[in-house]
Amino acid sequence: METETLAAAGQMDFSMLALFARASLVVKLVMLLLIAASVWSWAIIIRKHMAFRAARAEAARFDAAFWSGEPLDDLYRQLGPEPDGRAARVFVAGMTEWQRSHRDDGRLIPGAQARIDRSMDVAVGREADDMERGLPILATIGSTAPFVGLFGTVWGIMTAFIDIAEQQSTNLAVVAPGIAEALLATGLGLLAAIPAVVFYNKLSADQGRIVGGYESFSDEFSTLLSRQLDT
């Protein structure tokens, strides 16, 4: 009898597609949800990686242009009111307020330094918010996917025990498929969660360094303008 049971279990298809096809409707929905979450997280990871790499390259090019000795007014005119680069937008925000703070006679309106600093702070905050977009989704997937997979596993095991009770048999051919289907949900949950958590931490650190660079530039630029105000 035991030999027949083992033979029957060995003849069953335990591939992922077969396990998915045999799973109950609830477990199937859980698996589909986890697969969609995994695809979504990888799309965010790839998009953010490319965006951050482009932001670092743009910041390097802008720093080279800013410190090249070219007059800042000329650089401002070249960039225009709405430049494409993030670092350039911080610079343009400060320069725009600098120019608006001049009267017709060339003198500065009182409080120009504070307004310039606030304009650049707002620009940095806007860029930080834009760069952070999508990262909370990775955090959510990383924190919830294991529990969603665990829910699928619990439901699958419950279904397996119901099948055992209905067939009044605990042989391997009855137990193994249900347990395998249930554990597949947990595996998919971990498959979605682990990359999301790892890359959320990495991308958050990258975003912090890039925004920190913008803040450092804002402070340096404010210092330069402060010298102009003093003279």
Coordinates of C-alpha atoms in Angstrom, one line a residue:
M1 CA 0.0 0.0 0.0
E2 CA 2.8 2.4 0.9
T3 CA 4.6 1.6 -2.3
E4 CA 1.5 2.3 -4.3
T5 CA 1.0 5.7 -2.5
L6 CA 4.6 6.7 -3.2
A7 CA 4.2 5.7 -6.8
A8 CA 1.0 7.8 -7.1
A9 CA 2.7 10.8 -5.5
G10 CA 5.7 10.4 -7.8
Q11 CA 3.5 10.5 -10.9
M12 CA 2.0 13.8 -9.9
D13 CA 3.1 17.0 -11.6
F14 CA 4.7 19.4 -9.1
S15 CA 5.7 22.1 -11.5
M16 CA 4.7 25.7 -10.6
L17 CA 2.1 25.8 -13.4
A18 CA 0.6 22.5 -12.2
L19 CA 0.6 23.7 -8.6
F20 CA -1.1 26.9 -9.6
A21 CA -3.7 25.1 -11.7
R22 CA -4.6 22.8 -8.8
A23 CA -4.8 25.5 -6.2
S24 CA -8.1 26.8 -4.9
L25 CA -9.5 30.1 -6.2
V26 CA -8.4 32.1 -3.2
V27 CA -4.8 30.8 -3.4
K28 CA -4.8 31.5 -7.1
L29 CA -5.8 35.1 -6.5
V30 CA -3.1 35.4 -3.8
M31 CA -0.5 34.1 -6.2
L32 CA -1.6 36.4 -9.0
L33 CA -1.5 39.3 -6.6
L34 CA 2.1 38.5 -5.5
I35 CA 3.3 38.0 -9.1
A36 CA 1.8 41.4 -10.0
A37 CA 3.4 43.0 -7.0
S38 CA 6.8 41.5 -7.9
V39 CA 6.5 42.8 -11.5
W40 CA 5.5 46.2 -10.2
S41 CA 8.4 46.4 -7.8
W42 CA 10.9 45.5 -10.4
A43 CA 9.5 48.1 -12.8
I44 CA 9.9 50.7 -10.0
I45 CA 13.4 49.5 -9.3
I46 CA 14.6 49.7 -12.9
R47 CA 13.0 53.1 -13.5
K48 CA 14.4 54.6 -10.3
H49 CA 17.8 53.2 -11.0
M50 CA 17.9 54.8 -14.4
A51 CA 16.5 58.1 -13.0
F52 CA 19.0 58.3 -10.2
R53 CA 21.9 57.5 -12.6
A54 CA 20.7 60.2 -14.9
A55 CA 20.4 62.7 -12.0
R56 CA 23.9 62.0 -10.9
A57 CA 25.3 62.5 -14.4
E58 CA 23.3 65.7 -14.8
A59 CA 24.5 67.0 -11.4
A60 CA 28.1 66.4 -12.4
R61 CA 27.6 68.2 -15.7
F62 CA 26.0 71.1 -14.0
D63 CA 28.7 71.4 -11.3
A64 CA 31.3 71.5 -14.1
A65 CA 29.4 74.3 -15.8
F66 CA 28.7 76.2 -12.6
W67 CA 32.3 76.2 -11.4
S68 CA 33.8 76.8 -14.8
G69 CA 34.1 80.5 -14.2
E70 CA 31.4 81.4 -16.7
P71 CA 29.2 84.3 -15.4
L72 CA 26.2 83.1 -13.6
D73 CA 23.9 85.4 -15.6
D74 CA 25.1 83.8 -18.8
L75 CA 24.6 80.3 -17.4
Y76 CA 21.1 81.3 -16.2
R77 CA 20.2 82.5 -19.7
Q78 CA 21.5 79.3 -21.3
L79 CA 19.4 77.1 -19.0
G80 CA 16.2 79.1 -19.4
P81 CA 13.3 79.4 -16.9
E82 CA 12.5 75.6 -17.0
P83 CA 15.6 73.5 -17.4
D84 CA 15.5 69.7 -17.6
G85 CA 18.1 68.9 -15.0
R86 CA 17.2 68.8 -11.3
A87 CA 20.4 70.6 -10.1
A88 CA 19.8 73.2 -12.8
R89 CA 16.3 73.8 -11.5
V90 CA 17.6 74.5 -8.0
F91 CA 20.0 77.0 -9.5
V92 CA 17.4 78.6 -11.6
A93 CA 15.0 79.0 -8.6
G94 CA 17.7 80.9 -6.7
M95 CA 18.7 83.0 -9.7
T96 CA 15.1 83.9 -10.5
E97 CA 14.5 85.2 -7.0
W98 CA 17.8 87.0 -7.2
Q99 CA 16.8 88.9 -10.3
R100 CA 13.3 89.6 -9.0
S101 CA 14.8 91.1 -5.8
H102 CA 16.4 93.9 -7.8
R103 CA 14.7 97.2 -8.1
D104 CA 14.6 99.2 -11.3
D105 CA 17.5 101.3 -10.0
G106 CA 19.6 98.2 -9.5
R107 CA 19.3 98.1 -5.7
L108 CA 18.1 95.1 -3.9
I109 CA 14.8 94.8 -2.1
P110 CA 15.4 94.1 1.6
G111 CA 15.2 90.5 2.7
A112 CA 16.5 89.2 -0.6
Q113 CA 18.8 86.7 1.0
A114 CA 16.0 85.0 3.0
R115 CA 13.8 84.8 -0.1
I116 CA 16.5 83.3 -2.2
D117 CA 17.2 80.7 0.4
R118 CA 13.5 79.8 0.7
S119 CA 13.2 79.6 -3.1
M120 CA 16.0 77.1 -3.3
D121 CA 14.8 75.2 -0.3
V122 CA 11.4 74.8 -2.0
A123 CA 13.1 73.7 -5.2
V124 CA 15.2 71.1 -3.3
G125 CA 12.1 69.8 -1.5
R126 CA 10.2 69.5 -4.8
E127 CA 13.0 67.5 -6.4
A128 CA 13.3 65.3 -3.3
D129 CA 9.5 64.6 -3.3
D130 CA 9.7 63.7 -7.0
M131 CA 12.7 61.4 -6.6
E132 CA 11.0 59.7 -3.7
R133 CA 7.9 58.9 -5.7
G134 CA 7.5 55.1 -6.0
L135 CA 9.8 54.2 -3.1
P136 CA 6.9 53.9 -0.6
I137 CA 5.4 51.3 -2.9
L138 CA 8.5 49.3 -2.6
A139 CA 8.4 49.6 1.2
T140 CA 4.7 48.5 1.2
I141 CA 5.4 45.5 -1.0
G142 CA 8.4 44.5 1.1
S143 CA 6.5 44.7 4.3
T144 CA 3.2 43.1 3.2
A145 CA 4.1 40.5 0.6
P146 CA 5.3 37.9 3.1
F147 CA 2.0 38.2 5.0
V148 CA -0.1 38.0 1.9
G149 CA 1.9 34.8 0.9
L150 CA 1.4 33.5 4.5
F151 CA -2.4 34.0 4.1
G152 CA -2.3 32.0 0.9
T153 CA -0.3 29.3 2.7
V154 CA -2.8 29.1 5.6
W155 CA -5.7 29.0 3.2
G156 CA -4.1 26.3 1.2
I157 CA -3.2 24.2 4.2
M158 CA -6.8 24.6 5.5
T159 CA -8.0 23.4 2.1
A160 CA -5.6 20.4 2.2
F161 CA -6.9 19.4 5.6
I162 CA -10.5 19.6 4.3
D163 CA -9.5 17.3 1.5
I164 CA -7.9 14.9 3.9
A165 CA -11.1 14.9 6.0
E166 CA -13.3 14.3 2.9
Q167 CA -11.2 11.5 1.6
Q168 CA -10.5 10.1 5.0
S169 CA -6.9 9.4 4.0
T170 CA -3.6 10.9 5.1
N171 CA -1.5 9.2 2.5
L172 CA 1.2 11.2 0.7
A173 CA -0.8 11.4 -2.6
V174 CA -3.5 13.3 -0.8
V175 CA -1.4 15.5 1.5
A176 CA 1.6 16.4 -0.7
P177 CA -0.2 18.4 -3.5
G178 CA -2.1 20.6 -1.1
I179 CA 0.9 21.4 1.1
A180 CA 3.0 22.1 -2.0
E181 CA 0.4 24.5 -3.4
A182 CA 0.2 26.3 0.0
L183 CA 4.0 26.7 0.3
L184 CA 4.2 28.1 -3.2
A185 CA 2.2 31.1 -2.0
T186 CA 4.8 31.7 0.7
G187 CA 7.6 31.4 -1.8
L188 CA 6.0 33.9 -4.1
G189 CA 5.5 36.3 -1.2
L190 CA 9.2 36.1 -0.3
L191 CA 10.2 36.4 -4.0
A192 CA 8.3 39.7 -4.1
A193 CA 9.3 41.0 -0.7
I194 CA 13.1 40.4 -0.6
P195 CA 14.1 42.4 -3.7
A196 CA 11.6 45.2 -2.7
V197 CA 13.2 45.5 0.7
V198 CA 16.8 45.3 -0.6
F199 CA 16.4 47.9 -3.3
Y200 CA 14.2 50.1 -1.2
N201 CA 17.1 50.5 1.2
K202 CA 19.6 51.0 -1.6
L203 CA 17.4 53.5 -3.6
S204 CA 16.5 55.4 -0.4
A205 CA 20.2 55.8 0.4
D206 CA 20.9 56.9 -3.2
Q207 CA 18.1 59.4 -3.1
G208 CA 19.4 60.8 0.2
R209 CA 22.9 61.3 -1.2
I210 CA 21.6 63.0 -4.4
V211 CA 19.3 65.3 -2.4
G212 CA 22.2 66.0 0.0
G213 CA 24.2 67.1 -3.0
Y214 CA 21.4 69.6 -4.0
E215 CA 21.3 70.9 -0.5
S216 CA 25.1 71.4 -0.4
F217 CA 25.0 73.2 -3.7
S218 CA 22.1 75.4 -2.4
D219 CA 24.2 76.4 0.6
E220 CA 27.3 77.1 -1.5
F221 CA 25.3 79.2 -4.0
S222 CA 23.6 81.1 -1.1
T223 CA 27.0 81.9 0.3
L224 CA 28.2 83.2 -3.1
L225 CA 25.1 85.4 -3.4
S226 CA 25.6 86.5 0.2
R227 CA 29.0 87.9 -0.7
Q228 CA 27.4 89.8 -3.6
L229 CA 24.9 91.3 -1.2
D230 CA 27.6 92.3 1.3
T231 CA 29.5 94.2 -1.4

